[in-house]
Each structure stands twice: as C-alpha cells, then as structure tokens.
Amino acid sequence: MKVKAPGRINIIGEHTDYNDGYVLPFAVDKFVEVSIERSKRYEFYSKTIGEVVVLEKFERLGKWSDYVTGVLVALEKRGYKTEPVRIEVDSSLPMGAGLSSSAALEVATAYAVCEFFGFEIPKLELVKIAREAEVEFVGVKCGIMDQFTAVFGKRGHAIFLDTMTLQYEYVPLELSGCEFNLVDSNVKHELSSSEYNKRRQECEEVLKTLGKKSFREVTFEDLKVLKGVLFKRAKHVLEENERVKKSVEALKRGDFEELGKLLFQSHESLRDLYEVSCEETDFIVDYLKGEEGILGARMVGGGFGGGVIVLSRLGTFERLKDRLAEAYRERFGLEPSFHSIGSADGVHRV
Ligand code: ADP
Ligand code: MG
C-alpha cells in the first residue's frame, strides 16, 4: 500500500500563522511517497537518504526517522495502536528548501498507517496528529499551515486559511499565462531559529502591552501605542493579513499584476519591519524586480535564508534564471537552486 503527500508553498501571509492570522498556501506537485507493509519489527527506510532505521521501541533518535516515529506516537496516544510495519519513504520534494518536506512526510506516514490498519480518522484530526509529531516529538514549534495544506490541498486551487478558526476557502488558482517558481538561496543562517523564537516572543509582548489575547483583536489604531521593535512587528502582521485578503481578491479577479505587487510589498515588510530577510534573499528579490515579465517575488518561510517565491509571465523566468544564478554566484560564491511549482491534490493513495 502506497500513499503520497504533497509539499506546499505559501503565496503570501508570512509570520502570520502563529499570530492567529491568514495564509494562502497551495499544495505543490512534488511529493513524499510512503509505502507500508507488515514486518517483524518497526523498520523505516528512506530511499532519499539511503538509510534504514530499526526501532526496538518508539524513541527519538534526532534524525529523519523521528518524523515517522512521532506520527506513530501521536496515533498511539489517541488509542490507535499499530503493529510492527516496514515503512519506505521516497520523495521528489527537496528537503529543507521551504516546501515543507517534513509535513509531507508526517502526513504521508499518518495517512498510510490509517489506511493500512483501517483507522478511520477525520481529515482535520489527521492534520493535528501530523503536527503533533513535529511539535511534540521532533520538537519544532511549527504552525498548522504545512500539515493542513498537505492534507486539504486541491489541484488548481490555493487555500485561504484562517489559522485562528481553521476555516478555509479554496481559491481557484487559474494562472492563465503566469507561473510560480521557487529560488532556493541555499543558505540557512545560524540566526534562523533563535530569531524565530525572538519574533514569537516579541509578538506576545505586543499582546501583553495592549492587554489583548489574540492578534486578531489588534487594530491599526493600537499601533499608536506601540514603539520601536514592537511597533514594527505588529505593523507587519496587520498589514500582511490585509495583503493576504487583497491577494485572495486579486486571484479571484485573475489580476496577477496586483498579486505580484503584493508579493514585493510582503518582502519589503519582512525585510524592513519584521527584519527576517537576509542579504542573499534580498539580492534575489532585488535582481528580479524590474526584470521583464517578473510580476512579484518575496522570501518564504521563517527567514534568514531559504527560498524566494517568484510570480512571472509564463516562460520569462526560464530565460533569466541562468543570468540570475551567475550574478548570485559572483556575489556570494554560492549556487542557487530552482524549482518550478505547480499545484496538486492533498494526500491520497497511489
Ligand atoms: P522542510 O520541511 O522545509 O523541507 P525541515 O527541516 O522542516 O525542512 O524538514 C526536513 C527534514 O524532514 C529532513 O531533514 C528529514 O529529516 C525529513 N525528511 C523530509 N523528507 C524526507 C525523506 N524523503 N526521507 C527522509 N527524511 C525526510
Ligand atoms: Mg518543515
């Protein structure tokens, strides 16, 4: 029995997910595949990594198998007991490129195990189990967007998700004449996880200062009370939420010029207000700005490296990517990677 779960990319709505805000991701046409069969022992094999892991008991090993084990543990906690299986993982999804291979691995594992043992678990519960594996077992404090998209993704659609209520709406992604690409800067600065935690703290500080429970209650009026860093962080979150809503409208109208502008604005805000970009991703975005056929670009993910999502007229990106790679190489002595991004359905059997 084999299943596959997609990666995801978030068009817009960065650093809003842990602030009860909006995001606009879609499932991408690159997948983690998991096959499962009975075995004498729990045995996991990643073809991608080229490693077999055999477990006597469910324990944390500080490596890729934790994403798989974490799912089994989260299932067991809810009373879904499994028996020894061999789980094989294969993937067309680059790891650590900001396309959320970790969530795809968790969701594919959870879905495969449920199908195999006949556990009937509602989709949203599956999302929560996969997320719990990452938060509690692997120990990464992630939001819910990645696992949500890997489960609920729908080909030809983005998901307008309210991370506070988990209400969502499928927004048709009719990219007539346009396309998305991802440029991976191939850098991950040391700062990334400490600064991520710091941003989360600063956002809590904003709420404390204003005496509010949720960022959803924070208004533009409240900004007047805030100073310095707290002002900047809050302004980003409020404006980014507005940009997500505007992006949804732009997509519905098929107004890609407008969507592109919103992407550029998002990047500027992440750079100047939220202060999570870096030289490398700024360079890529600046390079693309003003290039013929490029409609918009912004850094994606936590920041301090990682990827840049690019919206462009069909075919134009292909023509300039060698030039961009060369300029990037010259400047940083590093090779960027390029991934074309189409949409896909959420987790399913193959
Ligand atoms: P991202 O989710 O953005 O790709 P993460 O650092 O969150 O980056 O997750 C990447 C990790 O997920 C890898 O280091 C590995 O442990 C695990 N992983 C993802 N895909 C696979 C795979 N095909 N085989 C084994 N482990 C995988
Ligand atoms: Mg991840």
Short mmCIF file of C-alpha atoms and ligand atoms in Angstrom, two decimals:
data_model
loop_
_atom_site.label_atom_id
_atom_site.label_comp_id
_atom_site.label_asym_id
_atom_site.label_seq_id
_atom_site.Cartn_x
_atom_site.Cartn_y
_atom_site.Cartn_z
CA MET A 1 0.00 0.00 0.00
CA LYS A 2 1.37 3.31 -1.08
CA VAL A 3 0.35 6.91 -0.48
CA LYS A 4 1.75 10.27 -1.43
CA ALA A 5 1.54 13.66 0.25
CA PRO A 6 2.49 16.96 -1.40
CA GLY A 7 4.74 19.73 -0.23
CA ARG A 8 3.34 23.22 -0.02
CA ILE A 9 4.21 26.78 -0.83
CA ASN A 10 2.66 29.79 0.80
CA ILE A 11 1.85 32.52 -1.71
CA ILE A 12 1.54 35.16 0.98
CA GLY A 13 0.94 35.52 4.72
CA GLU A 14 4.36 35.18 6.32
CA HIS A 15 4.79 35.10 10.10
CA THR A 16 1.02 35.43 10.41
CA ASP A 17 0.28 31.79 11.20
CA TYR A 18 1.33 31.90 14.86
CA ASN A 19 -0.42 35.25 15.21
CA ASP A 20 -3.94 33.98 14.54
CA GLY A 21 -3.69 35.41 11.04
CA TYR A 22 -4.32 34.45 7.44
CA VAL A 23 -2.24 32.43 5.00
CA LEU A 24 -2.65 31.48 1.34
CA PRO A 25 -0.76 28.26 0.59
CA PHE A 26 -1.21 25.62 -2.07
CA ALA A 27 -0.08 22.02 -2.30
CA VAL A 28 2.75 21.62 -4.81
CA ASP A 29 3.33 18.91 -7.37
CA LYS A 30 6.30 17.42 -5.56
CA PHE A 31 5.65 14.62 -3.11
CA VAL A 32 6.81 12.37 -0.33
CA GLU A 33 5.71 8.80 -1.03
CA VAL A 34 5.28 6.29 1.74
CA SER A 35 4.64 2.60 1.31
CA ILE A 36 3.83 0.30 4.17
CA GLU A 37 3.81 -3.43 4.76
CA ARG A 38 3.76 -5.85 7.69
CA SER A 39 7.07 -6.70 9.21
CA LYS A 40 8.58 -8.44 12.23
CA ARG A 41 9.76 -5.11 13.58
CA TYR A 42 9.36 -1.40 13.10
CA GLU A 43 11.72 -0.69 10.26
CA PHE A 44 11.91 2.58 8.35
CA TYR A 45 13.82 3.07 5.14
CA SER A 46 14.36 6.36 3.39
CA LYS A 47 15.38 5.86 -0.19
CA THR A 48 16.10 9.58 -0.37
CA ILE A 49 18.58 9.49 2.47
CA GLY A 50 19.70 5.91 1.89
CA GLU A 51 19.29 4.75 5.45
CA VAL A 52 17.42 2.02 7.31
CA VAL A 53 16.34 2.64 10.89
CA VAL A 54 15.16 -0.24 13.06
CA LEU A 55 13.36 0.59 16.28
CA GLU A 56 13.05 -1.66 19.32
CA LYS A 57 10.81 0.95 20.86
CA PHE A 58 9.48 4.34 19.82
CA GLU A 59 12.40 6.57 20.62
CA ARG A 60 13.74 9.89 19.48
CA LEU A 61 16.96 9.49 17.51
CA GLY A 62 17.49 13.09 16.45
CA LYS A 63 17.14 12.28 12.77
CA TRP A 64 14.63 11.84 9.96
CA SER A 65 13.02 8.77 11.48
CA ASP A 66 11.65 10.98 14.28
CA TYR A 67 9.07 12.41 11.87
CA VAL A 68 7.79 8.88 11.24
CA THR A 69 8.02 7.67 14.83
CA GLY A 70 6.38 10.88 16.03
CA VAL A 71 3.30 10.08 13.98
CA LEU A 72 3.07 6.56 15.42
CA VAL A 73 3.40 8.00 18.91
CA ALA A 74 0.70 10.63 18.28
CA LEU A 75 -1.62 7.91 16.96
CA GLU A 76 -0.94 5.65 19.92
CA LYS A 77 -1.72 8.50 22.32
CA ARG A 78 -5.19 8.62 20.80
CA GLY A 79 -5.66 4.91 21.20
CA TYR A 80 -4.71 3.88 17.65
CA LYS A 81 -2.29 1.05 18.33
CA THR A 82 -0.22 -0.23 15.45
CA GLU A 83 1.73 -3.44 14.94
CA PRO A 84 5.24 -3.68 13.51
CA VAL A 85 5.49 -2.40 9.96
CA ARG A 86 8.11 -1.57 7.43
CA ILE A 87 7.73 1.96 6.12
CA GLU A 88 9.54 3.00 2.99
CA VAL A 89 9.95 6.65 2.08
CA ASP A 90 10.71 8.08 -1.34
CA SER A 91 10.49 11.67 -2.42
CA SER A 92 10.54 14.18 -5.25
CA LEU A 93 10.36 17.01 -2.74
CA PRO A 94 13.62 18.77 -1.90
CA MET A 95 14.37 18.71 1.81
CA GLY A 96 14.83 21.97 3.67
CA ALA A 97 14.01 24.14 0.64
CA GLY A 98 10.96 25.66 2.29
CA LEU A 99 8.48 23.36 0.55
CA SER A 100 7.75 21.56 3.80
CA SER A 101 9.01 18.08 3.16
CA SER A 102 8.70 17.44 6.89
CA ALA A 103 4.92 17.94 6.89
CA ALA A 104 4.60 15.87 3.72
CA LEU A 105 6.50 13.05 5.40
CA GLU A 106 4.34 13.22 8.53
CA VAL A 107 1.07 13.41 6.62
CA ALA A 108 2.03 10.62 4.22
CA THR A 109 3.01 8.43 7.16
CA ALA A 110 -0.15 9.18 9.11
CA TYR A 111 -2.38 8.55 6.11
CA ALA A 112 -0.60 5.34 5.12
CA VAL A 113 -0.81 3.95 8.64
CA CYS A 114 -4.52 4.80 8.90
CA GLU A 115 -5.32 3.20 5.55
CA PHE A 116 -3.24 0.14 6.39
CA PHE A 117 -4.75 -0.52 9.81
CA GLY A 118 -8.23 0.70 8.92
CA PHE A 119 -8.23 3.61 11.36
CA GLU A 120 -10.99 5.99 10.38
CA ILE A 121 -9.74 9.40 11.30
CA PRO A 122 -11.30 12.67 10.09
CA LYS A 123 -9.05 14.79 7.91
CA LEU A 124 -8.63 17.59 10.42
CA GLU A 125 -7.62 15.12 13.10
CA LEU A 126 -5.02 13.75 10.70
CA VAL A 127 -3.65 17.28 10.34
CA LYS A 128 -3.38 17.59 14.11
CA ILE A 129 -1.70 14.22 14.52
CA ALA A 130 0.90 15.10 11.89
CA ARG A 131 1.53 18.47 13.50
CA GLU A 132 1.78 16.95 16.96
CA ALA A 133 4.52 14.66 15.64
CA GLU A 134 6.56 17.68 14.60
CA VAL A 135 5.85 19.88 17.62
CA GLU A 136 6.00 17.31 20.39
CA PHE A 137 8.19 14.53 19.10
CA VAL A 138 10.61 16.26 16.74
CA GLY A 139 10.46 19.45 18.81
CA VAL A 140 9.85 22.08 16.13
CA LYS A 141 7.34 24.74 17.12
CA CYS A 142 5.56 24.98 13.75
CA GLY A 143 2.15 26.38 12.90
CA ILE A 144 -0.59 24.27 11.35
CA MET A 145 -0.43 25.51 7.76
CA ASP A 146 2.01 22.92 6.40
CA GLN A 147 0.19 19.81 7.56
CA PHE A 148 -3.17 21.40 6.76
CA THR A 149 -2.13 22.00 3.16
CA ALA A 150 -0.60 18.54 2.74
CA VAL A 151 -3.99 17.08 3.73
CA PHE A 152 -6.50 19.55 2.29
CA GLY A 153 -4.62 20.66 -0.83
CA LYS A 154 -6.60 20.70 -4.05
CA ARG A 155 -5.16 20.80 -7.53
CA GLY A 156 -5.76 24.12 -9.28
CA HIS A 157 -6.59 25.84 -6.00
CA ALA A 158 -4.93 27.77 -3.23
CA ILE A 159 -6.28 27.58 0.31
CA PHE A 160 -7.26 30.80 2.04
CA LEU A 161 -6.85 29.64 5.62
CA ASP A 162 -7.74 31.42 8.82
CA THR A 163 -5.22 29.96 11.26
CA MET A 164 -7.31 31.05 14.23
CA THR A 165 -10.59 29.31 13.38
CA LEU A 166 -9.22 26.87 10.78
CA GLN A 167 -12.00 27.99 8.46
CA TYR A 168 -10.82 27.81 4.89
CA GLU A 169 -11.83 28.56 1.37
CA TYR A 170 -10.50 27.11 -1.87
CA VAL A 171 -9.49 29.90 -4.22
CA PRO A 172 -9.11 28.91 -7.88
CA LEU A 173 -5.52 29.21 -8.98
CA GLU A 174 -6.07 29.87 -12.64
CA LEU A 175 -2.65 31.08 -13.57
CA SER A 176 -3.53 31.80 -17.17
CA GLY A 177 -0.25 32.87 -18.68
CA CYS A 178 1.63 33.01 -15.38
CA GLU A 179 3.64 30.63 -13.26
CA PHE A 180 5.25 30.25 -9.89
CA ASN A 181 8.87 29.28 -9.35
CA LEU A 182 10.97 28.91 -6.25
CA VAL A 183 14.57 30.05 -6.00
CA ASP A 184 16.37 28.41 -3.11
CA SER A 185 19.15 30.67 -1.85
CA ASN A 186 20.80 27.58 -0.39
CA VAL A 187 21.77 29.47 2.74
CA LYS A 188 20.42 28.99 6.21
CA HIS A 189 21.92 31.45 8.64
CA GLU A 190 22.68 30.45 12.21
CA LEU A 191 20.28 33.08 13.44
CA SER A 192 17.21 31.48 11.99
CA SER A 193 15.86 29.52 14.93
CA SER A 194 16.85 31.93 17.70
CA GLU A 195 15.41 34.87 15.76
CA TYR A 196 12.25 32.90 15.04
CA ASN A 197 11.71 32.37 18.75
CA LYS A 198 12.50 36.01 19.38
CA ARG A 199 9.85 37.12 16.88
CA ARG A 200 7.30 34.93 18.59
CA GLN A 201 8.23 36.48 21.93
CA GLU A 202 8.01 39.99 20.53
CA CYS A 203 4.53 39.26 19.24
CA GLU A 204 3.49 38.02 22.67
CA GLU A 205 4.96 41.21 24.07
CA VAL A 206 2.75 43.21 21.70
CA LEU A 207 -0.33 41.46 23.07
CA LYS A 208 0.77 41.97 26.66
CA THR A 209 1.41 45.67 26.08
CA LEU A 210 -2.04 46.08 24.55
CA GLY A 211 -3.77 43.79 27.02
CA LYS A 212 -5.17 41.61 24.23
CA LYS A 213 -5.46 37.86 23.97
CA SER A 214 -5.20 37.42 20.23
CA PHE A 215 -3.52 39.29 17.42
CA ARG A 216 -6.88 39.20 15.72
CA GLU A 217 -8.06 41.82 18.21
CA VAL A 218 -5.16 44.15 17.44
CA THR A 219 -6.15 47.13 15.27
CA PHE A 220 -4.24 49.72 13.27
CA GLU A 221 -5.33 52.18 15.96
CA ASP A 222 -3.35 50.14 18.52
CA LEU A 223 -0.14 50.77 16.61
CA LYS A 224 -0.07 54.31 18.04
CA VAL A 225 0.57 52.87 21.48
CA LEU A 226 3.49 50.71 20.36
CA LYS A 227 7.06 51.80 19.96
CA GLY A 228 10.25 50.62 18.31
CA VAL A 229 10.52 46.96 17.52
CA LEU A 230 7.05 46.09 18.83
CA PHE A 231 5.52 48.72 16.54
CA LYS A 232 7.35 47.31 13.53
CA ARG A 233 6.45 43.68 14.23
CA ALA A 234 2.78 44.48 14.82
CA LYS A 235 2.59 46.66 11.72
CA HIS A 236 3.94 43.82 9.62
CA VAL A 237 1.42 41.33 10.96
CA LEU A 238 -1.57 43.66 10.50
CA GLU A 239 -0.56 44.72 7.00
CA GLU A 240 0.41 41.21 5.96
CA ASN A 241 -3.06 39.99 6.91
CA GLU A 242 -4.53 42.75 4.74
CA ARG A 243 -2.25 41.70 1.90
CA VAL A 244 -3.46 38.11 2.17
CA LYS A 245 -7.07 39.27 1.83
CA LYS A 246 -6.16 41.51 -1.11
CA SER A 247 -4.27 38.63 -2.72
CA VAL A 248 -7.34 36.41 -2.49
CA GLU A 249 -9.35 39.10 -4.28
CA ALA A 250 -6.63 39.56 -6.88
CA LEU A 251 -6.51 35.82 -7.56
CA LYS A 252 -10.28 35.69 -7.95
CA ARG A 253 -10.11 38.53 -10.48
CA GLY A 254 -7.12 36.98 -12.21
CA ASP A 255 -5.22 40.17 -11.51
CA PHE A 256 -1.65 38.90 -11.41
CA GLU A 257 -0.08 42.35 -11.68
CA GLU A 258 -1.72 43.20 -8.38
CA LEU A 259 -0.79 39.86 -6.81
CA GLY A 260 2.82 40.43 -7.86
CA LYS A 261 2.88 43.87 -6.26
CA LEU A 262 1.58 42.40 -3.04
CA LEU A 263 4.40 39.84 -3.09
CA PHE A 264 7.00 42.58 -3.45
CA GLN A 265 5.36 44.55 -0.65
CA SER A 266 5.35 41.49 1.56
CA HIS A 267 9.08 41.09 1.00
CA GLU A 268 9.78 44.72 1.85
CA SER A 269 7.80 44.37 5.04
CA LEU A 270 9.60 41.17 6.01
CA ARG A 271 12.88 42.95 5.34
CA ASP A 272 12.22 46.31 6.99
CA LEU A 273 9.53 45.73 9.61
CA TYR A 274 9.79 42.10 10.62
CA GLU A 275 13.52 42.04 9.87
CA VAL A 276 13.80 38.39 8.92
CA SER A 277 15.27 38.56 5.43
CA CYS A 278 18.96 38.42 4.64
CA GLU A 279 21.40 39.67 2.03
CA GLU A 280 21.01 36.62 -0.17
CA THR A 281 17.21 36.61 -0.44
CA ASP A 282 17.16 40.42 -0.71
CA PHE A 283 19.61 40.14 -3.58
CA ILE A 284 17.42 37.63 -5.42
CA VAL A 285 14.28 39.74 -4.98
CA ASP A 286 16.07 42.95 -5.99
CA TYR A 287 17.54 41.27 -9.02
CA LEU A 288 14.14 40.08 -10.18
CA LYS A 289 12.43 43.41 -9.61
CA GLY A 290 12.34 45.32 -12.84
CA GLU A 291 13.07 42.27 -14.99
CA GLU A 292 10.69 41.93 -17.92
CA GLY A 293 7.85 39.54 -17.14
CA ILE A 294 8.54 39.24 -13.43
CA LEU A 295 5.39 40.22 -11.56
CA GLY A 296 6.44 39.68 -7.98
CA ALA A 297 8.79 37.89 -5.60
CA ARG A 298 9.28 37.51 -1.89
CA MET A 299 11.19 35.44 0.62
CA VAL A 300 9.23 32.49 2.00
CA GLY A 301 9.41 30.71 5.33
CA GLY A 302 10.97 31.70 8.61
CA GLY A 303 13.71 33.79 7.00
CA PHE A 304 17.48 34.25 7.33
CA GLY A 305 17.93 32.26 4.15
CA GLY A 306 15.69 29.75 2.46
CA GLY A 307 13.63 30.34 -0.65
CA VAL A 308 12.13 33.10 -2.75
CA ILE A 309 8.78 32.57 -4.47
CA VAL A 310 8.55 34.19 -7.89
CA LEU A 311 5.43 35.00 -9.89
CA SER A 312 6.14 35.62 -13.55
CA ARG A 313 4.67 35.57 -17.02
CA LEU A 314 4.95 32.10 -18.49
CA GLY A 315 8.42 31.38 -19.87
CA THR A 316 10.10 34.58 -18.76
CA PHE A 317 11.69 33.14 -15.65
CA GLU A 318 13.26 30.31 -17.62
CA ARG A 319 15.03 32.84 -19.80
CA LEU A 320 16.65 34.77 -16.97
CA LYS A 321 17.48 32.13 -14.42
CA ASP A 322 20.98 31.39 -15.73
CA ARG A 323 21.77 35.07 -15.56
CA LEU A 324 20.42 35.28 -12.03
CA ALA A 325 22.43 32.22 -11.00
CA GLU A 326 25.57 33.78 -12.39
CA ALA A 327 25.03 37.10 -10.61
CA TYR A 328 24.28 35.26 -7.38
CA ARG A 329 27.34 33.09 -7.73
CA GLU A 330 29.51 36.10 -8.40
CA ARG A 331 28.20 37.91 -5.37
CA PHE A 332 28.05 35.12 -2.80
CA GLY A 333 30.17 32.31 -4.24
CA LEU A 334 27.15 30.06 -3.99
CA GLU A 335 24.85 28.21 -6.35
CA PRO A 336 21.08 28.84 -6.04
CA SER A 337 18.60 26.08 -6.93
CA PHE A 338 15.44 26.47 -8.98
CA HIS A 339 12.17 24.59 -8.65
CA SER A 340 9.14 25.04 -10.87
CA ILE A 341 5.96 24.94 -8.83
CA GLY A 342 2.62 23.57 -9.95
CA SER A 343 -0.36 22.74 -7.77
CA ALA A 344 -1.52 19.31 -6.62
CA ASP A 345 -4.07 17.43 -4.54
CA GLY A 346 -3.62 16.66 -0.87
CA VAL A 347 -2.57 13.27 0.47
CA HIS A 348 -4.02 10.27 -1.35
CA ARG A 349 -3.39 6.64 -2.26
CA VAL A 350 -1.41 5.82 -5.38
P1 ADP B 1 11.30 21.43 5.07
O1 ADP B 1 10.10 20.92 5.81
O2 ADP B 1 11.17 22.89 4.73
O3 ADP B 1 11.65 20.63 3.86
P2 ADP B 1 12.54 20.71 7.51
O4 ADP B 1 13.87 20.96 8.09
O5 ADP B 1 11.35 21.12 8.30
O6 ADP B 1 12.53 21.35 6.06
O7 ADP B 1 12.36 19.16 7.23
C1 ADP B 1 13.36 18.45 6.55
C2 ADP B 1 13.59 17.14 7.27
O8 ADP B 1 12.48 16.26 7.08
C3 ADP B 1 14.78 16.41 6.74
O9 ADP B 1 15.98 16.85 7.34
C4 ADP B 1 14.44 14.97 7.12
O10 ADP B 1 14.74 14.73 8.48
C5 ADP B 1 12.92 14.93 6.95
N1 ADP B 1 12.58 14.42 5.62
C6 ADP B 1 11.93 15.07 4.64
N2 ADP B 1 11.81 14.31 3.52
C7 ADP B 1 12.39 13.13 3.81
C8 ADP B 1 12.62 11.92 3.09
N3 ADP B 1 12.23 11.76 1.81
N4 ADP B 1 13.28 10.91 3.73
C9 ADP B 1 13.67 11.05 4.99
N5 ADP B 1 13.51 12.17 5.71
C10 ADP B 1 12.87 13.20 5.15
MG MG B 2 9.43 21.59 7.73
#
